[in-house]
Amino acid sequence: MRDTKNKKSEKKYLGIDYGKSKVGLAVADSEIKIAFVYGTLNNDNDFFSKLLEIIERENVSKIIIGVPSYVNKEETVYDGEKLGEAIKEALPRMKIEYQNEMFTTKMAQYNLIEKGVRGVKKHDDEEAARIILQSWLDRA
């Protein structure tokens, strides 16, 4: 049985693979340090309010957002960083970090194919979010 006194010190993390049409989500906690897929949200007009609901419902204390890692950065701010800024504006106390997302979609597709998952394209964003979050957990 878990000690409920330590429950308050346990932190919950949300990993995000942000895309123009779909956004993959993954969760982990500070005690177990294993990322699990949470699901995928459509990046539509309701996306941000749904994301904030999930953050509140899951009692998230830190968000890890995947961003590209290009040597010659052409854009000044990536979409994932813009999302982080919007979250910070809505939830000023939220801690946000960024994690290199290079090749995570390809790794996600490979993992899903290896597991025999049908509809790889339907699940690759949430698996990419899991990889992003797990990479962050492994180095944290």
mmCIF file of C-alpha atoms in Angstrom:
data_model
loop_
_atom_site.group_PDB
_atom_site.id
_atom_site.type_symbol
_atom_site.label_atom_id
_atom_site.label_comp_id
_atom_site.label_asym_id
_atom_site.label_seq_id
_atom_site.Cartn_x
_atom_site.Cartn_y
_atom_site.Cartn_z
ATOM 1 C CA MET A 1 0.000 0.000 0.000
ATOM 2 C CA ARG A 2 1.297 3.435 -0.938
ATOM 3 C CA ASP A 3 2.082 5.943 1.779
ATOM 4 C CA THR A 4 -0.470 8.744 1.336
ATOM 5 C CA LYS A 5 1.855 11.245 3.031
ATOM 6 C CA ASN A 6 4.289 10.929 0.119
ATOM 7 C CA LYS A 7 1.471 11.347 -2.411
ATOM 8 C CA LYS A 8 1.724 15.144 -2.102
ATOM 9 C CA SER A 9 5.433 15.084 -2.995
ATOM 10 C CA GLU A 10 4.735 12.968 -6.086
ATOM 11 C CA LYS A 11 4.751 15.108 -9.201
ATOM 12 C CA LYS A 12 2.857 14.408 -12.403
ATOM 13 C CA TYR A 13 4.295 15.226 -15.808
ATOM 14 C CA LEU A 14 2.575 15.714 -19.161
ATOM 15 C CA GLY A 15 4.473 15.154 -22.402
ATOM 16 C CA ILE A 16 3.236 16.853 -25.562
ATOM 17 C CA ASP A 17 3.968 16.126 -29.220
ATOM 18 C CA TYR A 18 2.456 19.216 -30.841
ATOM 19 C CA GLY A 19 1.370 19.000 -34.469
ATOM 20 C CA LYS A 20 -0.659 21.204 -36.769
ATOM 21 C CA SER A 21 -3.573 18.716 -36.944
ATOM 22 C CA LYS A 22 -3.047 16.346 -33.970
ATOM 23 C CA VAL A 23 -1.454 16.656 -30.543
ATOM 24 C CA GLY A 24 -0.155 13.561 -28.777
ATOM 25 C CA LEU A 25 -0.158 13.364 -24.983
ATOM 26 C CA ALA A 26 1.681 11.173 -22.493
ATOM 27 C CA VAL A 27 1.842 11.127 -18.687
ATOM 28 C CA ALA A 28 4.281 10.028 -16.005
ATOM 29 C CA ASP A 29 4.872 10.628 -12.333
ATOM 30 C CA SER A 30 8.016 11.390 -10.380
ATOM 31 C CA GLU A 31 7.815 8.152 -8.421
ATOM 32 C CA ILE A 32 7.677 5.587 -11.232
ATOM 33 C CA LYS A 33 9.424 7.609 -13.978
ATOM 34 C CA ILE A 34 7.851 5.621 -16.808
ATOM 35 C CA ALA A 35 5.905 7.498 -19.478
ATOM 36 C CA PHE A 36 2.549 6.157 -20.667
ATOM 37 C CA VAL A 37 0.505 7.267 -23.671
ATOM 38 C CA TYR A 38 -2.492 9.353 -22.653
ATOM 39 C CA GLY A 39 -4.195 9.993 -25.970
ATOM 40 C CA THR A 40 -4.452 12.335 -28.923
ATOM 41 C CA LEU A 41 -6.340 15.599 -29.263
ATOM 42 C CA ASN A 42 -7.358 17.181 -32.536
ATOM 43 C CA ASN A 43 -5.698 20.560 -32.944
ATOM 44 C CA ASP A 44 -8.963 22.408 -33.513
ATOM 45 C CA ASN A 45 -10.848 25.292 -31.884
ATOM 46 C CA ASP A 46 -11.505 23.228 -28.728
ATOM 47 C CA PHE A 47 -7.939 21.948 -28.363
ATOM 48 C CA PHE A 48 -6.601 24.452 -25.845
ATOM 49 C CA SER A 49 -9.581 24.267 -23.484
ATOM 50 C CA LYS A 50 -9.447 20.438 -23.595
ATOM 51 C CA LEU A 51 -5.719 20.539 -22.857
ATOM 52 C CA LEU A 52 -6.253 22.819 -19.855
ATOM 53 C CA GLU A 53 -8.981 20.468 -18.566
ATOM 54 C CA ILE A 54 -6.579 17.510 -18.791
ATOM 55 C CA ILE A 55 -3.832 19.462 -17.016
ATOM 56 C CA GLU A 56 -6.231 20.275 -14.175
ATOM 57 C CA ARG A 57 -7.875 16.824 -13.990
ATOM 58 C CA GLU A 58 -4.518 15.014 -13.933
ATOM 59 C CA ASN A 59 -2.996 17.515 -11.478
ATOM 60 C CA VAL A 60 0.012 18.093 -13.745
ATOM 61 C CA SER A 61 2.945 19.909 -12.138
ATOM 62 C CA LYS A 62 5.275 20.092 -15.155
ATOM 63 C CA ILE A 63 4.792 19.968 -18.919
ATOM 64 C CA ILE A 64 7.409 18.710 -21.360
ATOM 65 C CA ILE A 65 6.867 19.883 -24.939
ATOM 66 C CA GLY A 66 8.726 18.427 -27.900
ATOM 67 C CA VAL A 67 10.448 20.938 -30.165
ATOM 68 C CA PRO A 68 12.640 20.418 -33.230
ATOM 69 C CA SER A 69 16.389 20.708 -32.840
ATOM 70 C CA TYR A 70 17.728 22.223 -36.013
ATOM 71 C CA VAL A 71 21.289 23.446 -36.346
ATOM 72 C CA ASN A 72 20.238 26.437 -38.463
ATOM 73 C CA LYS A 73 17.123 27.653 -36.706
ATOM 74 C CA GLU A 74 15.148 29.641 -39.281
ATOM 75 C CA GLU A 75 12.049 30.373 -37.198
ATOM 76 C CA THR A 76 12.464 32.432 -34.061
ATOM 77 C CA VAL A 77 9.781 30.522 -32.139
ATOM 78 C CA TYR A 78 8.487 27.024 -32.923
ATOM 79 C CA ASP A 79 4.819 26.035 -32.606
ATOM 80 C CA GLY A 80 5.593 23.966 -29.493
ATOM 81 C CA GLU A 81 7.209 26.990 -27.877
ATOM 82 C CA LYS A 82 4.156 29.105 -28.766
ATOM 83 C CA LEU A 83 1.991 26.475 -27.073
ATOM 84 C CA GLY A 84 4.226 26.647 -24.003
ATOM 85 C CA GLU A 85 3.826 30.433 -23.892
ATOM 86 C CA ALA A 86 0.021 30.119 -24.165
ATOM 87 C CA ILE A 87 -0.051 27.562 -21.334
ATOM 88 C CA LYS A 88 2.170 29.806 -19.201
ATOM 89 C CA GLU A 89 -0.200 32.721 -19.831
ATOM 90 C CA ALA A 90 -3.237 30.639 -18.794
ATOM 91 C CA LEU A 91 -1.441 28.895 -15.901
ATOM 92 C CA PRO A 92 1.349 31.230 -14.692
ATOM 93 C CA ARG A 93 2.659 28.775 -12.062
ATOM 94 C CA MET A 94 2.994 25.864 -14.493
ATOM 95 C CA LYS A 95 6.551 24.660 -15.075
ATOM 96 C CA ILE A 96 7.313 24.051 -18.742
ATOM 97 C CA GLU A 97 10.384 22.479 -20.303
ATOM 98 C CA TYR A 98 11.259 21.619 -23.879
ATOM 99 C CA GLN A 99 12.702 18.367 -25.166
ATOM 100 C CA ASN A 100 14.310 17.577 -28.508
ATOM 101 C CA GLU A 101 11.724 15.766 -30.635
ATOM 102 C CA MET A 102 14.029 14.849 -33.510
ATOM 103 C CA PHE A 103 12.968 11.525 -35.106
ATOM 104 C CA THR A 104 10.328 10.816 -32.439
ATOM 105 C CA THR A 105 7.548 10.306 -34.997
ATOM 106 C CA LYS A 106 9.679 7.795 -36.921
ATOM 107 C CA MET A 107 10.606 6.021 -33.670
ATOM 108 C CA ALA A 108 6.932 6.015 -32.655
ATOM 109 C CA GLN A 109 5.856 4.483 -35.959
ATOM 110 C CA TYR A 110 8.575 1.829 -35.667
ATOM 111 C CA ASN A 111 7.538 0.978 -32.077
ATOM 112 C CA LEU A 112 3.883 0.653 -33.058
ATOM 113 C CA ILE A 113 4.657 -1.546 -36.068
ATOM 114 C CA GLU A 114 6.868 -3.756 -33.870
ATOM 115 C CA LYS A 115 4.002 -4.118 -31.372
ATOM 116 C CA GLY A 116 1.596 -5.029 -34.179
ATOM 117 C CA VAL A 117 -0.635 -2.015 -33.590
ATOM 118 C CA ARG A 118 -3.193 -1.386 -36.310
ATOM 119 C CA GLY A 119 -3.673 2.176 -37.482
ATOM 120 C CA VAL A 120 -0.144 3.373 -36.826
ATOM 121 C CA LYS A 121 -0.905 6.905 -38.097
ATOM 122 C CA LYS A 122 -3.792 7.154 -35.618
ATOM 123 C CA HIS A 123 -1.511 6.456 -32.638
ATOM 124 C CA ASP A 124 1.899 7.808 -33.664
ATOM 125 C CA ASP A 125 1.420 11.234 -32.033
ATOM 126 C CA GLU A 126 0.657 9.829 -28.578
ATOM 127 C CA GLU A 127 3.567 7.374 -28.887
ATOM 128 C CA ALA A 128 5.844 10.248 -29.959
ATOM 129 C CA ALA A 129 4.684 12.168 -26.862
ATOM 130 C CA ARG A 130 5.560 9.114 -24.750
ATOM 131 C CA ILE A 131 9.048 8.994 -26.301
ATOM 132 C CA ILE A 132 9.550 12.739 -25.723
ATOM 133 C CA LEU A 133 8.490 12.451 -22.085
ATOM 134 C CA GLN A 134 10.499 9.277 -21.457
ATOM 135 C CA SER A 135 13.615 10.915 -22.958
ATOM 136 C CA TRP A 136 13.162 13.835 -20.589
ATOM 137 C CA LEU A 137 12.602 11.503 -17.614
ATOM 138 C CA ASP A 138 15.740 9.534 -18.478
ATOM 139 C CA ARG A 139 17.904 12.643 -18.302
ATOM 140 C CA ALA A 140 16.108 14.400 -15.418
#
